[in-house]
Each structure stands twice: as C-alpha cells, then as structure tokens.
Coordinates of C-alpha atoms in Angstrom, one line a residue:
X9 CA -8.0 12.2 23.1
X10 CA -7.2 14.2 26.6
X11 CA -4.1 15.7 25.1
X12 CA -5.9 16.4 21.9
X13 CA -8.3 18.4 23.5
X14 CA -5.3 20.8 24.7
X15 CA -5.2 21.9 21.4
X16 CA -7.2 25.0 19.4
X17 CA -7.2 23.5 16.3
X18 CA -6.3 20.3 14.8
X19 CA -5.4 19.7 10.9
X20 CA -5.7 16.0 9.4
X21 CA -5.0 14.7 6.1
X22 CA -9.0 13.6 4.9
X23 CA -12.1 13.2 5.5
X24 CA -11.6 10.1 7.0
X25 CA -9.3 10.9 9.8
X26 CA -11.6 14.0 10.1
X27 CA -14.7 11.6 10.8
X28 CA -12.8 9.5 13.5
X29 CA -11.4 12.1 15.6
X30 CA -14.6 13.9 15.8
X31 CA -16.5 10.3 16.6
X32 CA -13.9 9.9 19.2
X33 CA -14.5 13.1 21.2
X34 CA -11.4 15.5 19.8
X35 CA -13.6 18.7 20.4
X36 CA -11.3 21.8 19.0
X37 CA -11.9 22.6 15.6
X38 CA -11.0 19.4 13.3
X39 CA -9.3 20.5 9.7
X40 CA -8.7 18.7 6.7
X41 CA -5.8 19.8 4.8
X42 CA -4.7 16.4 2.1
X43 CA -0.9 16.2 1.0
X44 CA -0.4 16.3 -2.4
X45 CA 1.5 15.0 -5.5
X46 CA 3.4 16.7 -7.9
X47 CA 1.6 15.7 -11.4
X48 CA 4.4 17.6 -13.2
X49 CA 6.5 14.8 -11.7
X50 CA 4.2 12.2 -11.5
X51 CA 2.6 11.4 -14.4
X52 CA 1.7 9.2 -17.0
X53 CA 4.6 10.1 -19.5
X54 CA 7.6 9.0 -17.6
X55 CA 9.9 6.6 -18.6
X56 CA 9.7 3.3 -16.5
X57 CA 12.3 2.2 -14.8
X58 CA 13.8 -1.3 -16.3
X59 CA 13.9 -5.0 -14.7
X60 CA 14.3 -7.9 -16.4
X61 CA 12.8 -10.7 -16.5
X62 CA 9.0 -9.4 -15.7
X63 CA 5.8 -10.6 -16.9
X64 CA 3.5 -8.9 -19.2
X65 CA 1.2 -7.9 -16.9
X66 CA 3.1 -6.6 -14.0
X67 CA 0.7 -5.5 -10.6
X68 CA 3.1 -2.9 -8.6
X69 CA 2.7 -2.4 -5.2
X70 CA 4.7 0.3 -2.8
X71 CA 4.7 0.1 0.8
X72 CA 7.2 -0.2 4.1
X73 CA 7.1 -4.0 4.5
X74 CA 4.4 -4.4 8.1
X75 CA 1.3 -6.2 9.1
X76 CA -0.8 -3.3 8.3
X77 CA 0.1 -2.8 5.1
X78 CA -2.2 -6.0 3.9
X79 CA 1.2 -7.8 2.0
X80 CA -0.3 -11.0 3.3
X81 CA -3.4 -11.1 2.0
X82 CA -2.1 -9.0 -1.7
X83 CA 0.3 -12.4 -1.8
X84 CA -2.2 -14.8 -0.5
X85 CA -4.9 -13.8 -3.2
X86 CA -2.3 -13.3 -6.0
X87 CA -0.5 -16.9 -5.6
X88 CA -4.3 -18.1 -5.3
X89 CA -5.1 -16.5 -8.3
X90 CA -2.5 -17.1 -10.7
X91 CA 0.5 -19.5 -11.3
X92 CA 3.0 -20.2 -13.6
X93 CA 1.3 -20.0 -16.9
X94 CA 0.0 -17.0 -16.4
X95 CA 2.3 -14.3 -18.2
X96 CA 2.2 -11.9 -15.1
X97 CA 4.2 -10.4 -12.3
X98 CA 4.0 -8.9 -8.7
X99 CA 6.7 -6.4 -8.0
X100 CA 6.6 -5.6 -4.4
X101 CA 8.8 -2.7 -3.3
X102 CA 9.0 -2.4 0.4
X103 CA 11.8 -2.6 2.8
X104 CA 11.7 -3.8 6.7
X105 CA 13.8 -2.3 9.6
X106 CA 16.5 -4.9 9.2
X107 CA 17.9 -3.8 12.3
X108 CA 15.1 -5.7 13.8
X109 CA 14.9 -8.8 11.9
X110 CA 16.6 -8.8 8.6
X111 CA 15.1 -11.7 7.5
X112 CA 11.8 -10.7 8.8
X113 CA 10.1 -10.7 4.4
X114 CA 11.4 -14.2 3.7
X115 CA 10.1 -15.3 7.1
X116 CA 6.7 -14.0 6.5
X117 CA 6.9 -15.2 3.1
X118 CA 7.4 -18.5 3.9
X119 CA 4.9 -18.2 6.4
X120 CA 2.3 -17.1 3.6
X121 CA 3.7 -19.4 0.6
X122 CA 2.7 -22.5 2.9
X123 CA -0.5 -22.0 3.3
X124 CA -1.1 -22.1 -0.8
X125 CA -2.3 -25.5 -2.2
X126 CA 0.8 -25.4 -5.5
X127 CA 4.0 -26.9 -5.7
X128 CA 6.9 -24.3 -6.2
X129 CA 6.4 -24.3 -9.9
X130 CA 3.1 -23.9 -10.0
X131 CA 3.6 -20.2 -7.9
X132 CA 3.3 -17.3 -10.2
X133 CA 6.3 -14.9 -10.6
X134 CA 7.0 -12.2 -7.9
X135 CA 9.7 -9.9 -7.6
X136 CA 11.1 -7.9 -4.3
X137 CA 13.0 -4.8 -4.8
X138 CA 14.3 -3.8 -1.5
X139 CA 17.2 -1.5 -2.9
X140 CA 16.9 2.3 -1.4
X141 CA 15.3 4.5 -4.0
X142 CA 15.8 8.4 -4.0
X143 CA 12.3 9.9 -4.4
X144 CA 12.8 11.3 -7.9
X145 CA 13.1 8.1 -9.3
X146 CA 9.2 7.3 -7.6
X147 CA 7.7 8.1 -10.7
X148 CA 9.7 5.8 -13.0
X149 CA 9.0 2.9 -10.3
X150 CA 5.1 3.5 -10.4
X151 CA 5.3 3.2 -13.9
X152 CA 6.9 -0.1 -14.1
X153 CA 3.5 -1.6 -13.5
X154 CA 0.4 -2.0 -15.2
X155 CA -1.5 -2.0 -12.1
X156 CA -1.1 -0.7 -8.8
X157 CA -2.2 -3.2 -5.9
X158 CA -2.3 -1.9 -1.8
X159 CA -4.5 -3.9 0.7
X160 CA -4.2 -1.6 3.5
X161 CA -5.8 -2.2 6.6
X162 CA -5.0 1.2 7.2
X163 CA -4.0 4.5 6.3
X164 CA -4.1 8.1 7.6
X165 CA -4.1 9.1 3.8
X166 CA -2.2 6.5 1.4
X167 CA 0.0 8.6 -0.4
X168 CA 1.5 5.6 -3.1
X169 CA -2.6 5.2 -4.0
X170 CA -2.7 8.9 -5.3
X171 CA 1.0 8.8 -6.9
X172 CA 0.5 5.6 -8.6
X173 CA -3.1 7.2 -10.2
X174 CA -1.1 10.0 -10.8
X175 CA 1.3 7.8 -13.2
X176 CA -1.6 6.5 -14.5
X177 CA -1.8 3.3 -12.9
X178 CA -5.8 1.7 -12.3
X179 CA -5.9 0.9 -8.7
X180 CA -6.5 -2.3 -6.7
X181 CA -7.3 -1.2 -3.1
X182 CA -9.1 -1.4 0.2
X183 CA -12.2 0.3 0.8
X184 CA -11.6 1.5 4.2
X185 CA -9.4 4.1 6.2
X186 CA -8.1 7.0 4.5
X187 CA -7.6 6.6 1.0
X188 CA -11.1 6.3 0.4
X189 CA -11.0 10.0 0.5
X190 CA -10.1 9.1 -3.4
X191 CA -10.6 5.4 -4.1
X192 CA -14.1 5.2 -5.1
X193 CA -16.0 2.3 -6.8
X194 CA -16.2 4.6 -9.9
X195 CA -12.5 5.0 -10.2
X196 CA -11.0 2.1 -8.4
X197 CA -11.0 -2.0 -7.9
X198 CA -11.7 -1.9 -4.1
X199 CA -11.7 -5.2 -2.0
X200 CA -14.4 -4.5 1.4
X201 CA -12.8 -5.9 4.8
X202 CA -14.2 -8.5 6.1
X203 CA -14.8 -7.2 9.5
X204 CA -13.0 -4.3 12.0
X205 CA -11.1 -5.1 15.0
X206 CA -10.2 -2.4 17.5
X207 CA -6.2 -1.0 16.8
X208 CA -3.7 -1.2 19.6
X209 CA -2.3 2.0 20.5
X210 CA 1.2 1.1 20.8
X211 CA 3.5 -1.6 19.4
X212 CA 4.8 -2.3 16.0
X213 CA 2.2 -1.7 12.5

C-alpha cells in the first residue's frame, strides 16, 4: 500500500479490485479499465477443436494448474457427482511449471482421487490436455465443451470466464473476487465460498 501511494493514479482491471485497493488505503485516484475479448474471434460459431473419446456432456475448464485456481474442489465435486455411467466428461486444460515438479498434477491428483468413496471404475471420465496451445486456437478449445467450469479462489479479473461466454459456453463459477464483475446469478451457475481467509503476500498461488 506504501508504494502504491507513490503513485498519481492507479488503473485496475474491475470493480472488484477497484473496491479492495480503496478498502485497503490506496488513496491516488483508483481506475477501472477491464481487458477484453475479441468476439470476432471468440464466439459461438467456431469450429471445436476434436478429441476422442469424450463424453456427451463435456464441462471445460482453462486455467494454469495452482492451488488458487480451485482444481481441487472442481475435481472433488465432479468425481462426487458423477461416475462411470454417466455419459460425461471433464477436460481440464492447464499446465504446471514442470521445472518445479513435473509431476506436481498426478501428485495432487492422487492426493484428491483418495479422498473419494468409488473404486477406479466407478470414477467418471476426465481428460488432461497439457500440450502448449498457440492463442488462436483458444476459441476452438472453449468450444469443445458444453460447459465451462472455474472454482477460483481468486482472480484479479478471470479472463477464460469472459472468453468461454464469449464462445457461448454457460458458466459454472465462484461468486467472489474478480469475475464477478460479470458472473452474476442471472447469467451464471455460481458456487458461494464457504468462508475467507487472509492471502499471503508472497509464495507460490
């Protein structure tokens, strides 16, 4: 907040962030200016790109693979939720810093899958796609799904929420932090927290 009060004027990405700087003592002049998608790109008349062997419901979720990004409780609630009968799908595309830990996703999956009360073929089908994707193929990966699914327990704005709507995609999403600049109850699924906790200011999210 000290150095941010060196500043004349601030510009954040909504409402949101807007709110918390202000409630935090940022005093200069506190602007919101949102990013944006390209709907000439991103819309609902692309071609999706093609895997095989998906369900035929298919909930999409895009996100860089990290405890903030909520892919523990999406999984926990999805392999709660449905199993094997169910003619369904969770594509996850995210990637980790494998320079870190490389097998950091199978460790936390593991970590997750144990704590569900199925046998292995019980488990309803996901699918990872880790591969590197150039950003003008986004819009054929949004539309792979028929739903788009990110519990967040954070973001400054949430860009994949507003290009996955932009695709056409209804939205599964928490009501909190910055994409509730556009997630509403009127146009979204939203899932409340349970409860806050303060965030650490350094340290991996």
């Amino acid at each position: 907040v000290e150095r941010l009060n060196l500043f004349d004027e601030i510009w954040v990405p909504t409402r949101h962030g807007e709110r918390m700087f202000k409630k935090n003592g940022v005093r200069p002049n506190v602007l919101v200016m949102p990013l944006g998608v390209e709907t000439s790109r991103y819309n609902s008349s692309v071609e999706p790109m093609k895997i095989n062997d998906l369900g035929k419901f298919r909930f999409l979720s895009v996100f860089k693979w990290g405890y903030r990004k909520g892919y523990d409780i999406l999984l926990k609630a999805y392999m709660e939720e449905f199993s094997s009968q169910d003619d369904v799908s969770l594509i996850l595309v995210s990637r980790c810093d494998t320079d870190n830990n490389p097998n950091r996703i199978a460790e936390d999956f593991k970590a997750i899958r144990m704590g569900i009360d199925k046998g292995d073929e019980d488990l309803p089908h996901i699918s990872l796609y880790d591969k590197k994707i150039l950003e003008k193929d986004m819009p054929s990966v949004y539309r792979m799904g028929n739903a788009f699914a990110l519990i967040s327990r954070g973001e400054g704005f949430g860009l994949p929420y507003y290009e996955a709507a932009a695709c056409g995609l209804p939205i599964i999403g928490s009501n909190c932090s910055g994409q509730t600049d556009l997630l509403t109850e009127e146009n979204s699924y939203l899932v409340d927290p349970d409860d806050y906790v303060k965030a650490t200011i350094n340290g991996p999210l």
